[in-house]
mmCIF file of N, CA and C in Angstrom:
data_model
loop_
_atom_site.group_PDB
_atom_site.id
_atom_site.type_symbol
_atom_site.label_atom_id
_atom_site.label_comp_id
_atom_site.label_asym_id
_atom_site.label_seq_id
_atom_site.Cartn_x
_atom_site.Cartn_y
_atom_site.Cartn_z
ATOM 1 N N MET A 1 -41.077 -14.282 -21.231
ATOM 2 C CA MET A 1 -40.651 -13.850 -19.913
ATOM 3 C C MET A 1 -39.906 -14.983 -19.202
ATOM 4 N N ALA A 2 -40.377 -16.208 -19.413
ATOM 5 C CA ALA A 2 -39.725 -17.353 -18.773
ATOM 6 C C ALA A 2 -38.311 -17.530 -19.307
ATOM 7 N N ARG A 3 -38.115 -17.241 -20.595
ATOM 8 C CA ARG A 3 -36.768 -17.340 -21.179
ATOM 9 C C ARG A 3 -35.835 -16.308 -20.560
ATOM 10 N N LEU A 4 -36.362 -15.095 -20.326
ATOM 11 C CA LEU A 4 -35.561 -14.029 -19.726
ATOM 12 C C LEU A 4 -35.136 -14.408 -18.311
ATOM 13 N N VAL A 5 -36.053 -14.960 -17.539
ATOM 14 C CA VAL A 5 -35.729 -15.403 -16.182
ATOM 15 C C VAL A 5 -34.708 -16.534 -16.224
ATOM 16 N N GLY A 6 -34.868 -17.460 -17.156
ATOM 17 C CA GLY A 6 -33.926 -18.568 -17.294
ATOM 18 C C GLY A 6 -32.535 -18.076 -17.660
ATOM 19 N N LYS A 7 -32.460 -17.128 -18.602
ATOM 20 C CA LYS A 7 -31.169 -16.578 -19.012
ATOM 21 C C LYS A 7 -30.520 -15.794 -17.872
ATOM 22 N N SER A 8 -31.318 -15.026 -17.125
ATOM 23 C CA SER A 8 -30.747 -14.254 -16.024
ATOM 24 C C SER A 8 -30.248 -15.180 -14.912
ATOM 25 N N THR A 9 -30.948 -16.274 -14.692
ATOM 26 C CA THR A 9 -30.490 -17.251 -13.703
ATOM 27 C C THR A 9 -29.167 -17.863 -14.130
ATOM 28 N N GLU A 10 -29.037 -18.193 -15.411
ATOM 29 C CA GLU A 10 -27.777 -18.737 -15.918
ATOM 30 C C GLU A 10 -26.655 -17.712 -15.793
ATOM 31 N N LEU A 11 -26.969 -16.458 -16.047
ATOM 32 C CA LEU A 11 -25.966 -15.400 -15.943
ATOM 33 C C LEU A 11 -25.490 -15.241 -14.505
ATOM 34 N N VAL A 12 -26.407 -15.276 -13.562
ATOM 35 C CA VAL A 12 -26.039 -15.169 -12.143
ATOM 36 C C VAL A 12 -25.188 -16.364 -11.727
ATOM 37 N N LYS A 13 -25.551 -17.554 -12.154
ATOM 38 C CA LYS A 13 -24.759 -18.748 -11.829
ATOM 39 C C LYS A 13 -23.353 -18.639 -12.414
ATOM 40 N N ALA A 14 -23.250 -18.147 -13.639
ATOM 41 C CA ALA A 14 -21.928 -17.978 -14.265
ATOM 42 C C ALA A 14 -21.103 -16.942 -13.511
ATOM 43 N N GLY A 15 -21.741 -15.865 -13.047
ATOM 44 C CA GLY A 15 -21.038 -14.847 -12.263
ATOM 45 C C GLY A 15 -20.540 -15.386 -10.942
ATOM 46 N N VAL A 16 -21.356 -16.172 -10.274
ATOM 47 C CA VAL A 16 -20.953 -16.768 -9.002
ATOM 48 C C VAL A 16 -19.808 -17.744 -9.220
ATOM 49 N N LYS A 17 -19.883 -18.562 -10.259
ATOM 50 C CA LYS A 17 -18.811 -19.505 -10.553
ATOM 51 C C LYS A 17 -17.514 -18.777 -10.877
ATOM 52 N N PHE A 18 -17.604 -17.708 -11.660
ATOM 53 C CA PHE A 18 -16.416 -16.925 -11.997
ATOM 54 C C PHE A 18 -15.782 -16.332 -10.748
ATOM 55 N N SER A 19 -16.600 -15.782 -9.845
ATOM 56 C CA SER A 19 -16.047 -15.165 -8.638
ATOM 57 C C SER A 19 -15.415 -16.205 -7.722
ATOM 58 N N ILE A 20 -16.015 -17.376 -7.632
ATOM 59 C CA ILE A 20 -15.445 -18.431 -6.796
ATOM 60 C C ILE A 20 -14.127 -18.919 -7.382
ATOM 61 N N ASP A 21 -14.071 -19.062 -8.698
ATOM 62 C CA ASP A 21 -12.868 -19.590 -9.344
ATOM 63 C C ASP A 21 -11.750 -18.568 -9.448
ATOM 64 N N ASN A 22 -12.064 -17.293 -9.627
ATOM 65 C CA ASN A 22 -11.032 -16.302 -9.938
ATOM 66 C C ASN A 22 -10.816 -15.253 -8.856
ATOM 67 N N ILE A 23 -11.856 -14.757 -8.251
ATOM 68 C CA ILE A 23 -11.721 -13.637 -7.332
ATOM 69 C C ILE A 23 -11.388 -14.098 -5.918
ATOM 70 N N ILE A 24 -12.008 -15.137 -5.437
ATOM 71 C CA ILE A 24 -11.801 -15.604 -4.069
ATOM 72 C C ILE A 24 -10.338 -15.978 -3.812
ATOM 73 N N PRO A 25 -9.649 -16.716 -4.702
ATOM 74 C CA PRO A 25 -8.240 -17.015 -4.438
ATOM 75 C C PRO A 25 -7.363 -15.760 -4.370
ATOM 76 N N VAL A 26 -7.667 -14.767 -5.188
ATOM 77 C CA VAL A 26 -6.904 -13.519 -5.153
ATOM 78 C C VAL A 26 -7.123 -12.807 -3.822
ATOM 79 N N LEU A 27 -8.347 -12.799 -3.345
ATOM 80 C CA LEU A 27 -8.631 -12.169 -2.054
ATOM 81 C C LEU A 27 -7.956 -12.894 -0.905
ATOM 82 N N LYS A 28 -7.842 -14.218 -0.988
ATOM 83 C CA LYS A 28 -7.155 -14.972 0.061
ATOM 84 C C LYS A 28 -5.672 -14.616 0.103
ATOM 85 N N VAL A 29 -5.041 -14.491 -1.067
ATOM 86 C CA VAL A 29 -3.625 -14.099 -1.114
ATOM 87 C C VAL A 29 -3.466 -12.681 -0.571
ATOM 88 N N TRP A 30 -4.375 -11.777 -0.965
ATOM 89 C CA TRP A 30 -4.320 -10.413 -0.473
ATOM 90 C C TRP A 30 -4.462 -10.377 1.048
ATOM 91 N N GLN A 31 -5.334 -11.210 1.582
ATOM 92 C CA GLN A 31 -5.533 -11.253 3.026
ATOM 93 C C GLN A 31 -4.270 -11.728 3.737
ATOM 94 N N GLN A 32 -3.583 -12.709 3.169
ATOM 95 C CA GLN A 32 -2.344 -13.186 3.780
ATOM 96 C C GLN A 32 -1.306 -12.074 3.821
ATOM 97 N N TYR A 33 -1.146 -11.340 2.725
ATOM 98 C CA TYR A 33 -0.193 -10.234 2.707
ATOM 99 C C TYR A 33 -0.619 -9.112 3.646
ATOM 100 N N ALA A 34 -1.905 -8.824 3.698
ATOM 101 C CA ALA A 34 -2.400 -7.750 4.556
ATOM 102 C C ALA A 34 -2.157 -8.063 6.024
ATOM 103 N N MET A 35 -2.305 -9.319 6.420
ATOM 104 C CA MET A 35 -2.096 -9.678 7.820
ATOM 105 C C MET A 35 -0.629 -9.498 8.222
ATOM 106 N N VAL A 36 0.281 -9.621 7.274
ATOM 107 C CA VAL A 36 1.705 -9.459 7.576
ATOM 108 C C VAL A 36 2.128 -7.998 7.459
ATOM 109 N N GLU A 37 1.724 -7.339 6.391
ATOM 110 C CA GLU A 37 2.234 -6.006 6.083
ATOM 111 C C GLU A 37 1.504 -4.880 6.802
ATOM 112 N N LEU A 38 0.264 -5.067 7.174
ATOM 113 C CA LEU A 38 -0.513 -3.972 7.751
ATOM 114 C C LEU A 38 -0.596 -4.007 9.269
ATOM 115 N N THR A 39 0.183 -4.844 9.902
ATOM 116 C CA THR A 39 0.181 -4.872 11.363
ATOM 117 C C THR A 39 1.109 -3.787 11.887
ATOM 118 N N PRO A 40 0.770 -3.177 13.018
ATOM 119 C CA PRO A 40 1.668 -2.176 13.593
ATOM 120 C C PRO A 40 2.936 -2.845 14.127
ATOM 121 N N PRO A 41 4.011 -2.086 14.274
ATOM 122 C CA PRO A 41 5.248 -2.695 14.764
ATOM 123 C C PRO A 41 5.093 -3.191 16.201
ATOM 124 N N SER A 42 5.697 -4.322 16.458
ATOM 125 C CA SER A 42 5.653 -4.882 17.804
ATOM 126 C C SER A 42 6.906 -4.421 18.562
ATOM 127 N N PRO A 43 6.935 -4.599 19.875
ATOM 128 C CA PRO A 43 8.117 -4.175 20.641
ATOM 129 C C PRO A 43 9.413 -4.838 20.181
ATOM 130 N N ARG A 44 9.353 -6.041 19.641
ATOM 131 C CA ARG A 44 10.582 -6.688 19.187
ATOM 132 C C ARG A 44 11.107 -6.067 17.893
ATOM 133 N N ASP A 45 10.265 -5.304 17.175
ATOM 134 C CA ASP A 45 10.695 -4.626 15.962
ATOM 135 C C ASP A 45 11.435 -3.319 16.244
ATOM 136 N N PHE A 46 11.335 -2.799 17.453
ATOM 137 C CA PHE A 46 11.926 -1.502 17.761
ATOM 138 C C PHE A 46 13.445 -1.504 17.642
ATOM 139 N N SER A 47 14.082 -2.613 17.948
ATOM 140 C CA SER A 47 15.544 -2.652 17.834
ATOM 141 C C SER A 47 15.973 -2.553 16.374
ATOM 142 N N ALA A 48 15.244 -3.204 15.473
ATOM 143 C CA ALA A 48 15.560 -3.109 14.048
ATOM 144 C C ALA A 48 15.298 -1.693 13.535
ATOM 145 N N ILE A 49 14.251 -1.057 14.013
ATOM 146 C CA ILE A 49 13.954 0.315 13.608
ATOM 147 C C ILE A 49 15.044 1.251 14.104
ATOM 148 N N ARG A 50 15.461 1.066 15.344
ATOM 149 C CA ARG A 50 16.506 1.892 15.937
ATOM 150 C C ARG A 50 17.817 1.733 15.166
ATOM 151 N N SER A 51 18.184 0.501 14.820
ATOM 152 C CA SER A 51 19.424 0.292 14.069
ATOM 153 C C SER A 51 19.316 0.867 12.654
ATOM 154 N N GLY A 52 18.136 0.829 12.065
ATOM 155 C CA GLY A 52 17.938 1.431 10.747
ATOM 156 C C GLY A 52 18.139 2.936 10.774
ATOM 157 N N PHE A 53 17.613 3.589 11.805
ATOM 158 C CA PHE A 53 17.823 5.027 11.946
ATOM 159 C C PHE A 53 19.291 5.345 12.214
ATOM 160 N N ALA A 54 19.951 4.497 13.005
ATOM 161 C CA ALA A 54 21.381 4.700 13.275
ATOM 162 C C ALA A 54 22.189 4.595 11.986
ATOM 163 N N LYS A 55 21.849 3.618 11.121
ATOM 164 C CA LYS A 55 22.540 3.486 9.831
ATOM 165 C C LYS A 55 22.279 4.706 8.951
ATOM 166 N N LEU A 56 21.061 5.225 8.984
ATOM 167 C CA LEU A 56 20.723 6.399 8.194
ATOM 168 C C LEU A 56 21.532 7.612 8.640
ATOM 169 N N ILE A 57 21.637 7.820 9.930
ATOM 170 C CA ILE A 57 22.400 8.952 10.453
ATOM 171 C C ILE A 57 23.884 8.779 10.161
ATOM 172 N N GLU A 58 24.389 7.572 10.333
ATOM 173 C CA GLU A 58 25.799 7.308 10.048
ATOM 174 C C GLU A 58 26.099 7.511 8.560
ATOM 175 N N GLY A 59 25.197 7.092 7.703
ATOM 176 C CA GLY A 59 25.372 7.306 6.266
ATOM 177 C C GLY A 59 25.383 8.779 5.903
ATOM 178 N N ALA A 60 24.573 9.580 6.593
ATOM 179 C CA ALA A 60 24.565 11.021 6.341
ATOM 180 C C ALA A 60 25.860 11.662 6.829
ATOM 181 N N LYS A 61 26.382 11.201 7.955
ATOM 182 C CA LYS A 61 27.630 11.764 8.488
ATOM 183 C C LYS A 61 28.821 11.437 7.602
ATOM 184 N N THR A 62 28.860 10.223 7.074
ATOM 185 C CA THR A 62 29.993 9.800 6.246
ATOM 186 C C THR A 62 29.768 10.087 4.762
ATOM 187 N N ARG A 63 28.679 10.731 4.436
ATOM 188 C CA ARG A 63 28.324 11.086 3.056
ATOM 189 C C ARG A 63 28.254 9.859 2.149
ATOM 190 N N ARG A 64 27.713 8.808 2.675
ATOM 191 C CA ARG A 64 27.568 7.570 1.901
ATOM 192 C C ARG A 64 26.524 7.710 0.800
ATOM 193 N N TYR A 65 25.659 8.701 0.911
ATOM 194 C CA TYR A 65 24.622 8.911 -0.101
ATOM 195 C C TYR A 65 25.217 9.230 -1.470
ATOM 196 N N ARG A 66 26.494 9.599 -1.511
ATOM 197 C CA ARG A 66 27.143 9.874 -2.794
ATOM 198 C C ARG A 66 27.439 8.589 -3.558
ATOM 199 N N ASP A 67 27.437 7.452 -2.887
ATOM 200 C CA ASP A 67 27.755 6.175 -3.512
ATOM 201 C C ASP A 67 26.518 5.438 -4.031
ATOM 202 N N VAL A 68 25.395 6.107 -4.050
ATOM 203 C CA VAL A 68 24.150 5.477 -4.478
ATOM 204 C C VAL A 68 24.134 5.389 -6.008
ATOM 205 N N THR A 69 23.731 4.242 -6.528
ATOM 206 C CA THR A 69 23.622 4.088 -7.975
ATOM 207 C C THR A 69 22.401 4.849 -8.491
ATOM 208 N N VAL A 70 22.330 5.025 -9.787
ATOM 209 C CA VAL A 70 21.199 5.739 -10.380
ATOM 210 C C VAL A 70 19.899 4.977 -10.119
ATOM 211 N N ARG A 71 19.951 3.666 -10.228
ATOM 212 C CA ARG A 71 18.753 2.848 -9.988
ATOM 213 C C ARG A 71 18.262 3.031 -8.553
ATOM 214 N N GLU A 72 19.177 2.958 -7.576
ATOM 215 C CA GLU A 72 18.778 3.141 -6.174
ATOM 216 C C GLU A 72 18.261 4.553 -5.936
ATOM 217 N N GLY A 73 18.869 5.536 -6.599
ATOM 218 C CA GLY A 73 18.403 6.914 -6.461
ATOM 219 C C GLY A 73 16.998 7.104 -6.990
ATOM 220 N N VAL A 74 16.708 6.489 -8.128
ATOM 221 C CA VAL A 74 15.362 6.584 -8.704
ATOM 222 C C VAL A 74 14.351 5.895 -7.794
ATOM 223 N N ILE A 75 14.711 4.731 -7.282
ATOM 224 C CA ILE A 75 13.809 4.003 -6.387
ATOM 225 C C ILE A 75 13.561 4.810 -5.119
ATOM 226 N N ASN A 76 14.618 5.389 -4.539
ATOM 227 C CA ASN A 76 14.456 6.204 -3.329
ATOM 228 C C ASN A 76 13.593 7.432 -3.601
ATOM 229 N N THR A 77 13.760 8.036 -4.771
ATOM 230 C CA THR A 77 12.943 9.193 -5.132
ATOM 231 C C THR A 77 11.474 8.801 -5.271
ATOM 232 N N LEU A 78 11.212 7.670 -5.894
ATOM 233 C CA LEU A 78 9.829 7.220 -6.041
ATOM 234 C C LEU A 78 9.197 6.881 -4.690
ATOM 235 N N VAL A 79 9.963 6.291 -3.797
ATOM 236 C CA VAL A 79 9.446 5.989 -2.458
ATOM 237 C C VAL A 79 9.128 7.281 -1.721
ATOM 238 N N ALA A 80 10.012 8.274 -1.817
ATOM 239 C CA ALA A 80 9.757 9.559 -1.153
ATOM 240 C C ALA A 80 8.523 10.239 -1.748
ATOM 241 N N ALA A 81 8.350 10.165 -3.068
ATOM 242 C CA ALA A 81 7.169 10.753 -3.698
ATOM 243 C C ALA A 81 5.898 10.039 -3.250
ATOM 244 N N GLU A 82 5.964 8.716 -3.114
ATOM 245 C CA GLU A 82 4.794 7.973 -2.649
ATOM 246 C C GLU A 82 4.435 8.354 -1.217
ATOM 247 N N ILE A 83 5.436 8.501 -0.370
ATOM 248 C CA ILE A 83 5.177 8.903 1.022
ATOM 249 C C ILE A 83 4.539 10.286 1.055
ATOM 250 N N TYR A 84 5.058 11.198 0.242
ATOM 251 C CA TYR A 84 4.490 12.549 0.183
ATOM 252 C C TYR A 84 3.042 12.512 -0.305
ATOM 253 N N CYS A 85 2.778 11.732 -1.334
ATOM 254 C CA CYS A 85 1.410 11.655 -1.868
ATOM 255 C C CYS A 85 0.442 11.072 -0.844
ATOM 256 N N TRP A 86 0.852 10.022 -0.119
ATOM 257 C CA TRP A 86 -0.026 9.458 0.905
ATOM 258 C C TRP A 86 -0.254 10.457 2.038
ATOM 259 N N PHE A 87 0.769 11.277 2.362
ATOM 260 C CA PHE A 87 0.578 12.324 3.361
ATOM 261 C C PHE A 87 -0.466 13.318 2.871
ATOM 262 N N PHE A 88 -0.384 13.702 1.590
ATOM 263 C CA PHE A 88 -1.344 14.641 1.021
ATOM 264 C C PHE A 88 -2.750 14.051 1.022
ATOM 265 N N VAL A 89 -2.884 12.785 0.668
ATOM 266 C CA VAL A 89 -4.196 12.129 0.678
ATOM 267 C C VAL A 89 -4.763 12.104 2.099
ATOM 268 N N GLY A 90 -3.921 11.811 3.077
ATOM 269 C CA GLY A 90 -4.367 11.814 4.471
ATOM 270 C C GLY A 90 -4.821 13.187 4.934
ATOM 271 N N GLU A 91 -4.112 14.215 4.492
ATOM 272 C CA GLU A 91 -4.533 15.576 4.828
ATOM 273 C C GLU A 91 -5.902 15.892 4.234
ATOM 274 N N CYS A 92 -6.119 15.496 2.984
ATOM 275 C CA CYS A 92 -7.411 15.756 2.336
ATOM 276 C C CYS A 92 -8.534 14.991 3.034
ATOM 277 N N ILE A 93 -8.253 13.776 3.451
ATOM 278 C CA ILE A 93 -9.259 12.995 4.168
ATOM 279 C C ILE A 93 -9.543 13.631 5.517
ATOM 280 N N GLY A 94 -8.483 14.079 6.199
ATOM 281 C CA GLY A 94 -8.649 14.670 7.528
ATOM 282 C C GLY A 94 -9.447 15.953 7.517
ATOM 283 N N LYS A 95 -9.212 16.802 6.531
ATOM 284 C CA LYS A 95 -9.944 18.068 6.494
ATOM 285 C C LYS A 95 -11.259 17.971 5.721
ATOM 286 N N ARG A 96 -11.464 16.844 5.045
ATOM 287 C CA ARG A 96 -12.698 16.540 4.312
ATOM 288 C C ARG A 96 -12.951 17.459 3.122
ATOM 289 N N TYR A 97 -11.929 18.137 2.654
ATOM 290 C CA TYR A 97 -12.046 18.989 1.475
ATOM 291 C C TYR A 97 -10.748 18.883 0.691
ATOM 292 N N LEU A 98 -10.842 19.006 -0.629
ATOM 293 C CA LEU A 98 -9.668 18.896 -1.465
ATOM 294 C C LEU A 98 -8.814 20.154 -1.382
ATOM 295 N N LEU A 99 -9.436 21.312 -1.368
ATOM 296 C CA LEU A 99 -8.706 22.575 -1.324
ATOM 297 C C LEU A 99 -9.114 23.356 -0.080
ATOM 298 N N GLY A 100 -8.162 23.635 0.774
ATOM 299 C CA GLY A 100 -8.407 24.494 1.932
ATOM 300 C C GLY A 100 -9.271 23.832 2.987
ATOM 301 N N TYR A 101 -9.544 24.612 4.015
ATOM 302 C CA TYR A 101 -10.388 24.150 5.111
ATOM 303 C C TYR A 101 -11.724 24.867 5.049
ATOM 304 N N LYS A 102 -12.766 24.188 5.488
ATOM 305 C CA LYS A 102 -14.086 24.832 5.526
ATOM 306 C C LYS A 102 -14.117 25.759 6.728
ATOM 307 N N ALA A 103 -14.467 27.005 6.479
ATOM 308 C CA ALA A 103 -14.460 28.017 7.546
ATOM 309 C C ALA A 103 -15.637 27.908 8.456
#
C-alpha cells in the first residue's frame, strides 16, 4: 500500500510539473489574445466600422465583387459559413433545445 501511495504521489507531481511547463504558458498566450480580440468595440472603433460598411456598399454598387479571386471567394464563403454556424449555436443555446421550442 505504501508503494501505491508513493507512486501516486510521484504521478501527481509529474502532472503538476507537466501543467506548469506546458499548459500554463499556452493559457497565458490565450489570455493575451482574448483580452485583445474579445473586447467590445470602443467609440474610437466606430469610424473604422463605418468606413468598412461604406466600402462594402460602394463595392456592391460598382460590382467589385466580380474581381474577387478564387482564394478570396473561398475564404469569404468559409467566414460566412462560420458566422451562420455560430448564429445557429446561439439559437440552440437561447432556446435550450436542439430541435424546436419547448411548448
